[in-house]
Amino acid sequence: MPSLWRYVLVLFLTTLLGVNMAWGKGKNCPPQVNINQAGIEQLRCLKGVGVKRAAAIIAFREAHGPFPGPAALGAILSPKIIARLRPQIITQGPIFTSK
């Protein structure tokens, strides 16, 4: 019987974490995100950017100043992720832009 409870607990926790991880990627995400002004919630709208990466982007920005362009994210994200996100990233203007 204990193994059944363990299975139920693991299933519950993975479901709970899955819902929490998807929280920032909802319908309210803009087509573009200003990486120089966005908070964690806005940065999480970028596919492949979770809480840890969003926090790393903010920490890097606070330590080194604003990003001159998407390529400057190379200190935090892989080139593959940056290439995929390039159309969604802006570095000037409002946090969100509309279509």
Backbone as numpy.savetxt, mean C-alpha at the origin, in Angstrom:
# Nx Ny Nz CAx CAy CAz Cx Cy Cz
-9.73 -34.25 19.25 -10.54 -33.05 19.25 -9.68 -31.77 19.25
-8.55 -31.71 19.96 -7.76 -30.47 19.95 -7.31 -30.07 18.55
-7.03 -31.02 17.68 -6.60 -30.67 16.32 -7.72 -29.98 15.55
-8.98 -30.34 15.82 -10.11 -29.67 15.18 -10.18 -28.21 15.61
-9.99 -27.96 16.91 -10.02 -26.59 17.40 -8.88 -25.77 16.82
-7.73 -26.41 16.69 -6.59 -25.73 16.10 -6.89 -25.34 14.65
-7.51 -26.26 13.93 -7.88 -26.00 12.53 -8.88 -24.85 12.45
-9.88 -24.85 13.31 -10.89 -23.79 13.32 -10.24 -22.46 13.67
-9.33 -22.45 14.64 -8.64 -21.22 15.02 -7.80 -20.68 13.87
-7.06 -21.53 13.21 -6.25 -21.11 12.07 -7.14 -20.57 10.95
-8.22 -21.24 10.65 -9.15 -20.79 9.63 -9.73 -19.42 9.99
-10.12 -19.26 11.24 -10.67 -17.98 11.70 -9.64 -16.86 11.57
-8.42 -17.11 12.02 -7.39 -16.07 11.98 -7.01 -15.70 10.55
-6.91 -16.67 9.67 -6.57 -16.35 8.28 -7.69 -15.58 7.61
-8.92 -15.89 7.93 -10.05 -15.14 7.40 -10.02 -13.71 7.93
-9.78 -13.57 9.21 -9.72 -12.25 9.82 -8.59 -11.42 9.22
-7.41 -11.99 9.08 -6.28 -11.27 8.50 -6.52 -10.96 7.03
-7.14 -11.85 6.31 -7.44 -11.60 4.90 -8.36 -10.41 4.72
-9.36 -10.28 5.57 -10.26 -9.14 5.51 -9.51 -7.87 5.88
-8.66 -7.94 6.88 -7.90 -6.77 7.31 -6.92 -6.33 6.24
-6.28 -7.25 5.54 -5.32 -6.90 4.52 -5.98 -6.25 3.31
-7.21 -6.59 3.04 -7.91 -6.04 1.89 -8.59 -4.72 2.20
-8.54 -4.28 3.44 -9.26 -3.10 3.87 -8.91 -1.86 3.05
-7.63 -1.64 2.73 -7.22 -0.44 2.03 -7.45 -0.48 0.54
-7.88 -1.59 -0.01 -8.02 -1.73 -1.44 -9.49 -1.79 -1.85
-10.27 -0.88 -1.32 -11.70 -0.88 -1.58 -12.09 -0.05 -2.78
-13.37 0.17 -2.91 -13.92 0.92 -4.03 -13.58 2.40 -3.96
-13.18 2.90 -2.82 -12.89 4.32 -2.67 -11.48 4.70 -3.08
-10.77 3.81 -3.72 -9.41 4.10 -4.13 -9.41 4.95 -5.40
-8.54 5.96 -5.42 -8.46 6.85 -6.57 -7.64 6.23 -7.71
-7.73 6.79 -8.90 -6.93 6.27 -10.00 -5.44 6.59 -9.84
-5.11 7.67 -9.11 -3.72 8.03 -8.87 -3.53 8.45 -7.41
-2.33 8.18 -6.89 -2.01 8.50 -5.50 -0.74 9.34 -5.48
-0.77 10.45 -4.76 0.40 11.30 -4.59 1.24 10.71 -3.46
2.38 10.14 -3.81 3.20 9.46 -2.80 3.91 10.43 -1.86
3.89 11.71 -2.19 4.52 12.70 -1.31 3.57 13.24 -0.25
2.29 12.96 -0.36 1.33 13.47 0.61 0.43 12.39 1.20
0.35 11.24 0.57 -0.60 10.20 0.96 -0.23 9.56 2.30
-1.27 9.20 3.04 -1.11 8.45 4.27 -1.14 6.96 3.98
-1.12 6.17 5.03 -1.11 4.71 4.87 -2.32 4.22 4.10
-3.51 4.75 4.41 -4.73 4.27 3.75 -4.68 4.52 2.25
-4.20 5.69 1.84 -4.13 6.00 0.42 -3.04 5.18 -0.27
-1.90 5.01 0.38 -0.82 4.22 -0.21 -1.22 2.77 -0.38
-2.06 2.26 0.50 -2.51 0.87 0.40 -3.41 0.65 -0.81
-3.87 1.71 -1.44 -4.66 1.57 -2.66 -3.79 1.10 -3.83
-2.49 1.24 -3.69 -1.57 0.79 -4.73 -1.38 -0.72 -4.61
-1.62 -1.44 -5.68 -1.52 -2.91 -5.65 -0.10 -3.34 -5.30
0.01 -4.18 -4.31 1.31 -4.66 -3.86 1.86 -3.87 -2.68
1.15 -2.82 -2.26 1.58 -2.01 -1.12 0.63 -2.28 0.03
1.16 -2.94 1.05 0.39 -3.21 2.25 0.78 -2.24 3.35
0.43 -2.57 4.55 0.71 -1.69 5.69 2.20 -1.47 5.88
3.00 -2.53 5.81 4.44 -2.40 6.05 5.11 -1.56 4.97
4.78 -1.80 3.72 5.39 -1.02 2.64 4.92 0.43 2.69
3.65 0.64 3.00 3.14 2.01 3.11 3.86 2.75 4.22
4.06 2.09 5.35 4.78 2.71 6.47 6.23 2.99 6.09
6.84 2.10 5.31 8.22 2.30 4.87 8.32 3.49 3.92
7.33 3.66 3.05 7.31 4.80 2.13 7.21 6.10 2.92
6.33 6.13 3.90 6.16 7.34 4.72 7.42 7.62 5.52
8.02 6.61 6.13 9.25 6.79 6.91 10.39 7.31 6.03
10.52 6.75 4.84 11.57 7.20 3.92 11.33 8.64 3.51
10.08 8.96 3.21 9.70 10.33 2.80 10.01 11.33 3.93
9.71 10.96 5.16 9.97 11.85 6.29 11.47 12.01 6.56
12.24 10.98 6.30 13.68 11.03 6.55 14.45 11.73 5.44
13.99 11.58 4.19 14.76 12.06 3.04 14.07 13.15 2.22
12.87 13.53 2.58 12.15 14.55 1.83 11.28 13.93 0.75
10.63 14.78 -0.04 9.69 14.28 -1.05 10.38 13.50 -2.16
9.63 12.59 -2.73 10.11 11.79 -3.85 10.07 12.64 -5.12
11.16 12.70 -5.89 11.13 13.47 -7.13 10.31 12.79 -8.23
10.17 11.48 -8.15 9.40 10.73 -9.14 9.22 9.30 -8.68
8.45 8.52 -9.42 8.20 7.13 -9.03 9.47 6.29 -8.91
10.48 6.57 -9.73 11.71 5.77 -9.69 12.40 5.87 -8.33
12.17 6.95 -7.61 12.80 7.13 -6.29 12.28 6.11 -5.27
11.20 5.44 -5.59 10.69 4.39 -4.70 11.57 3.15 -4.72
12.60 3.16 -5.56 13.51 2.03 -5.67 14.20 1.67 -4.37
14.27 2.60 -3.45 14.87 2.32 -2.14 13.95 1.45 -1.28
12.67 1.36 -1.68 11.68 0.65 -0.87 11.05 -0.51 -1.63
10.68 -0.28 -2.88 9.97 -1.27 -3.68 10.86 -1.83 -4.78
10.52 -3.01 -5.26 11.28 -3.61 -6.34 10.99 -2.89 -7.66
11.91 -2.95 -8.61 11.68 -2.31 -9.91 10.42 -2.85 -10.61
10.14 -4.11 -10.40 8.96 -4.72 -11.02 7.67 -4.09 -10.49
7.60 -3.88 -9.18 6.41 -3.26 -8.58 6.31 -1.81 -9.02
7.44 -1.11 -9.05 7.43 0.30 -9.48 6.93 0.42 -10.91
7.40 -0.44 -11.79 6.96 -0.40 -13.19 5.46 -0.62 -13.30
4.92 -1.52 -12.50 3.49 -1.80 -12.54 2.68 -0.63 -11.97
3.22 0.04 -10.97 2.49 1.12 -10.30 2.68 2.49 -10.95
3.64 2.64 -11.83 3.98 3.95 -12.40 2.77 4.76 -12.89
1.78 4.17 -13.58 0.63 4.96 -14.02 -0.25 5.46 -12.86
-0.16 4.82 -11.72 -1.00 5.19 -10.57 -0.33 6.18 -9.64
0.97 6.45 -9.84 1.73 7.27 -8.90 1.94 8.67 -9.46
1.67 9.67 -8.62 2.03 11.05 -8.93 2.84 11.59 -7.76
3.61 12.64 -8.03 4.46 13.21 -6.97 4.16 14.68 -6.72
3.28 15.26 -7.52 2.90 16.66 -7.34 1.40 16.77 -7.43
0.87 17.86 -6.92 -0.56 18.08 -7.01 -1.30 17.49 -5.82
-2.59 17.27 -5.96 -3.40 16.77 -4.85 -3.09 15.31 -4.55
-3.53 14.87 -3.38 -3.33 13.48 -3.00 -4.05 12.57 -3.99
-5.28 12.94 -4.35 -6.06 12.15 -5.28 -6.36 12.98 -6.49
-6.39 12.34 -7.64 -6.86 13.02 -8.85 -8.05 12.27 -9.37
-8.95 12.96 -10.02 -10.11 12.29 -10.57 -9.94 12.10 -12.06
-10.68 11.15 -12.60 -10.60 10.87 -14.04 -11.37 11.90 -14.82
